[in-house]
């Protein structure tokens, strides 16, 4: 472990080269732009800029590219909060309370909380990487299909049961998500299913299309119903909002810490940032004393998912470097870059290219600090976007949604689907079907089913595989407890109420 | 259709009908999923579930819960409103142009319909003057053209007009 | 015995004929960015190759406009192929293929055939290697096969990419060759398969060299044999004294299975000969860059280059071969 510190020290010497610091700032700014613009996920941004970096040293190049990635992560929160349009799967949970805060005129607070939490999550994860990198990589190898399924199960279990809506509606909503996720090619048998011979349905329903429709378009329709004004319009923009919000944040240290742990853990397991954000939100809602107010603009509801998502996103970088398995499309593009620079990601990277690895880790520290400072200065600017009258901003949001939906698969059919989802979102919201379970199911349904069936293939059809070793059993039991918790706590509650009577 | 009859402030589609409609819609969806699953096999073969196994039960659950929701919807107070007609017409004012917008995209590309949508919105709903309207309506597509197509090389759909201009 | 000679023979005949007769200078040039469709997800072998090509072309300014990589992976790549098929006579679109050019229409019934596209060039052929976890006692393919034969059917687990695609085709051929069943477990991507092998969740894989080479360097996995008719020519040391050239052929180990995967470029139907010539020429230039040669070496590719009628007849042979293989394995849609 001591070696790690020496290596890190050398890493800092490399990363704090003025040219590299400049690259970080440029990367973060580009990343924020990429995160805010529709259809430009981090993957695209990194892929497009990759060729530009071939003339740099690998370390400088990866610093630039990872900073674009950080920037895009920061930027993703902006559209979630302001327009209810999450650009990435792990920003969905941020909309649940972030957007209501914006509508209550607290966009500045929400953005500050989101950015700061991202920073905290990422920073804690980097510290963890520094301390226990080799251990982490070994732990990640323990995850076969059964363990992966257990993690998905845990994520679902800790998220369901938290909605106030009628159970039958919650179930319908989640099952619709599963059904939509199943459309297209069945990976395990190589068969097409639920496509009914339509070429447009080959690709299934992409999560982003559904979310842009359900949340983005649905929100515009709801806003129209309530009149043309954007409710946040009157919010006055206070440049000191950042400091004022900061003063309140330490109060939520428990939520932050819990979300960091969830995030780091989910990042190391190959499940990733999306289930981490949902899980952190779900647990925060149950544990917090303001839990009942979640969904109406509770700052804790922004802190929990953002912290967890970024802790997970950052700690996922480590298995990527050590195992050569990209956890996200962006990471995949980064990996492609490594190959062009003549670096082979994999177990030997830490040994043969330790200067590169520790330079990268050091740049995670510095890049996050630089990133936080940069994005915080943009808070008043972005918050002021909400002062633009709705009749100007609404068509522009529609255009942004259309572009965003199109660029997911470069398919105009998706833009039509987005509108359908928009109407559906409006209708479901008005008839009190919760949308969150639907989205969670679309995001994870496919992977969960895949992991489940891979496990059964391996075990020859025996369900015992989910309790075949201590790791998978522990996660499954945690999942069962989390899933049944509402029943358990309800029973306890009733028991307590019944007693005094 | 854009101007449904404006009744008294208290009239509009009822919540009960909306709930019934939604439940029927999900029931139909569940049926489609069940049918689609049956096409690919819903059994449990020697090496685990077949392709349609999960969707089949998902479809069954959707159908089952939809029926519960349908029954519950019948109990909803029949006088409660989903929305007033006035509100509905507000919604339709966005929904209809937006639907036409997405239908036009495959034929005209994204730029021209975006221009038309923003113009329509600002003139008709926002009651803005032409100078500001045109500035926004032209500025936004041009901004996206420059950033996405030129800078980030992400091709967006284009129609005959762009082809004529050789873009 | 299974000798997939269309692959083997094609490779032999074409090897060395890489320097094709130079065609007259292409008169046509792209006038706007060229879309480079990848009918597979990000991070896979085809995607890596496409992005490397994009990088090489940008770095050496081989094209006057840009090359934009777009992934269309839906329906086992069917989405990407259909997109190209439907872009009739659009010269600003090219697609990189893998074996799913043949397997996807057969396995899923998606309506397209490689004849719907315009073949441009074969860039390389990708090898397949039988891998096991380095902690397992099997040092040679014979030892591994003996262990499989000693156990009941389905005891040993083979991991691979996708279902009814190249990895599973090889697995079925392997089963036939040794007369014992394995349990095939499909995963989404080659990198994930390699990690599952390292983690001990499967017993063996048929990863492409580039997907598993870094794990080999780290002494986590061990190559047993290569599914080709001769050993690989690359002699750079990878682990200790071992190099790609020290991996024996599976045939020499008594498993008579050969399979090579196409990495080729196609264009939409109805493009002109000039337009095809432009891209043939472009990829010839790419092949001369040091980065490309490095990629060939890192991934132990078979750097066969083909274009024109030679490529078409190779494709015809390969298609027939795939049809026969998939028929035998029962992978054809509607079965």
Coordinates of C-alpha atoms in Angstrom, one line a residue, chain A residues 30 33-34 37-40 44-45 48-49 166 168-169 171-172 175-176 178-180 182 186 189 191-194 196 220-221 224-228 389-392 394-396 398-400 402-403 406-407 410 412 415-416 418-419 423-424 426-428 430-433 449 452-453 456-457 460-461 463, chain B residues 15 18-19 22-23 25-26 29 32-33 35-37 39-40 44 46-55 58 61-62 65-66 68-69 72 82-83 87-88 90-91 93-95 98-99 101-103 105-106 110 114 117-118 121-122 125-126 128 132 136 140 143-144 147-148 151-157:
Chain A
X30 CA -15.9 20.5 -23.4
X33 CA -21.0 21.2 -23.3
X34 CA -21.2 17.6 -24.5
X37 CA -26.1 19.2 -25.8
X38 CA -28.7 16.6 -26.8
X39 CA -27.5 13.3 -28.2
X40 CA -23.9 14.0 -27.3
X44 CA -19.6 10.4 -28.7
X45 CA -17.5 13.2 -27.3
X48 CA -14.8 12.3 -31.8
X49 CA -11.9 13.9 -30.0
X166 CA -51.4 1.6 -5.6
X168 CA -51.2 -2.9 -8.8
X169 CA -50.3 0.2 -10.7
X171 CA -46.5 -3.6 -10.7
X172 CA -48.1 -2.8 -14.1
X175 CA -43.8 -5.0 -15.9
X176 CA -44.3 -2.7 -18.9
X178 CA -39.6 -5.3 -18.4
X179 CA -41.7 -6.1 -21.5
X180 CA -40.3 -3.1 -23.4
X182 CA -37.4 -7.7 -23.8
X186 CA -32.9 -12.4 -27.2
X189 CA -31.1 -17.9 -27.8
X191 CA -34.0 -15.3 -31.5
X192 CA -36.0 -12.2 -32.3
X193 CA -38.9 -11.7 -30.0
X194 CA -41.9 -9.3 -29.7
X196 CA -43.7 -9.0 -35.0
X220 CA -44.0 19.8 -21.2
X221 CA -47.6 18.5 -21.6
X224 CA -49.1 23.2 -20.6
X225 CA -52.1 21.9 -18.7
X226 CA -51.2 24.1 -15.8
X227 CA -50.8 27.2 -17.9
X228 CA -48.1 28.6 -20.0
X389 CA -40.5 32.4 -21.0
X390 CA -42.1 29.0 -21.5
X391 CA -43.4 29.7 -25.0
X392 CA -39.8 30.2 -26.2
X394 CA -40.9 24.8 -24.8
X395 CA -40.4 24.4 -28.6
X396 CA -36.6 24.6 -28.1
X398 CA -39.0 19.8 -28.0
X399 CA -36.3 20.2 -30.7
X400 CA -33.7 19.2 -28.2
X402 CA -36.1 15.2 -30.9
X403 CA -32.4 15.6 -31.7
X406 CA -32.7 10.7 -33.0
X407 CA -29.0 10.5 -32.2
X410 CA -29.7 7.6 -35.8
X412 CA -36.2 8.8 -37.2
X415 CA -38.4 10.3 -32.7
X416 CA -41.9 9.0 -33.3
X418 CA -40.4 9.4 -28.2
X419 CA -43.7 11.3 -28.9
X423 CA -48.3 11.0 -24.3
X424 CA -48.0 7.8 -22.3
X426 CA -48.6 12.4 -19.4
X427 CA -51.4 9.8 -19.2
X428 CA -49.7 7.6 -16.7
X430 CA -52.2 11.9 -14.4
X431 CA -53.6 8.4 -13.5
X432 CA -51.0 8.0 -10.8
X433 CA -48.9 5.2 -12.3
X449 CA -32.8 -11.5 -17.4
X452 CA -30.5 -15.0 -14.7
X453 CA -30.5 -17.2 -17.8
X456 CA -29.2 -21.3 -15.2
X457 CA -27.4 -22.4 -18.3
X460 CA -28.0 -26.9 -15.7
X461 CA -31.3 -25.3 -14.8
X463 CA -32.1 -22.4 -9.0
Chain B
X15 CA -60.8 10.8 -14.1
X18 CA -59.1 8.2 -18.0
X19 CA -58.4 5.4 -15.5
X22 CA -55.4 3.5 -19.2
X23 CA -56.2 0.1 -17.7
X25 CA -54.6 0.1 -22.8
X26 CA -52.3 -1.8 -20.4
X29 CA -50.4 -4.2 -24.2
X32 CA -49.8 -8.3 -27.2
X33 CA -46.8 -9.3 -25.0
X35 CA -49.1 -13.3 -27.9
X36 CA -45.6 -12.3 -29.0
X37 CA -44.1 -14.6 -26.3
X39 CA -44.7 -17.1 -30.9
X40 CA -41.1 -17.8 -29.7
X44 CA -38.6 -24.2 -19.7
X46 CA -33.4 -28.4 -20.5
X47 CA -31.0 -25.5 -20.5
X48 CA -33.2 -22.9 -18.8
X49 CA -36.1 -20.7 -19.9
X50 CA -36.8 -20.2 -23.6
X51 CA -36.9 -16.7 -25.2
X52 CA -40.5 -16.1 -24.5
X53 CA -40.5 -17.4 -20.9
X54 CA -40.0 -14.1 -19.1
X55 CA -42.1 -11.9 -21.4
X58 CA -44.5 -10.4 -17.6
X61 CA -48.9 -10.0 -14.7
X62 CA -49.6 -6.9 -16.8
X65 CA -52.9 -6.2 -12.7
X66 CA -54.7 -4.3 -15.4
X68 CA -57.4 -5.1 -10.9
X69 CA -56.9 -1.6 -12.0
X72 CA -60.6 -0.1 -9.0
X82 CA -59.2 14.3 -15.3
X83 CA -58.7 17.8 -16.6
X87 CA -56.7 22.6 -19.9
X88 CA -57.1 19.8 -22.4
X90 CA -53.9 23.8 -23.8
X91 CA -52.3 20.4 -23.9
X93 CA -52.0 23.1 -28.5
X94 CA -48.6 21.6 -27.8
X95 CA -49.4 18.0 -28.6
X98 CA -45.4 18.5 -31.7
X99 CA -46.9 15.4 -33.3
X101 CA -43.4 18.0 -36.1
X102 CA -42.1 14.5 -35.5
X103 CA -44.1 13.2 -38.4
X105 CA -38.9 14.9 -39.6
X106 CA -38.5 11.8 -41.8
X110 CA -34.9 18.1 -38.6
X114 CA -37.8 22.8 -36.1
X117 CA -42.3 24.5 -34.8
X118 CA -40.5 27.3 -33.0
X121 CA -45.1 28.4 -31.0
X122 CA -43.7 31.9 -30.5
X125 CA -48.9 30.9 -28.3
X126 CA -46.3 33.3 -27.2
X128 CA -44.0 37.5 -29.9
X132 CA -37.5 37.9 -32.1
X136 CA -34.8 32.2 -32.3
X140 CA -31.6 27.3 -32.8
X143 CA -26.7 26.5 -33.6
X144 CA -27.4 22.7 -33.7
X147 CA -22.2 22.3 -33.1
X148 CA -23.5 18.8 -33.9
X151 CA -18.1 20.4 -34.8
X152 CA -19.0 17.0 -33.4
X153 CA -19.7 15.3 -36.7
X154 CA -23.0 13.9 -35.7
X155 CA -25.3 13.7 -38.8
X156 CA -28.9 14.7 -38.2
X157 CA -31.7 13.9 -40.5

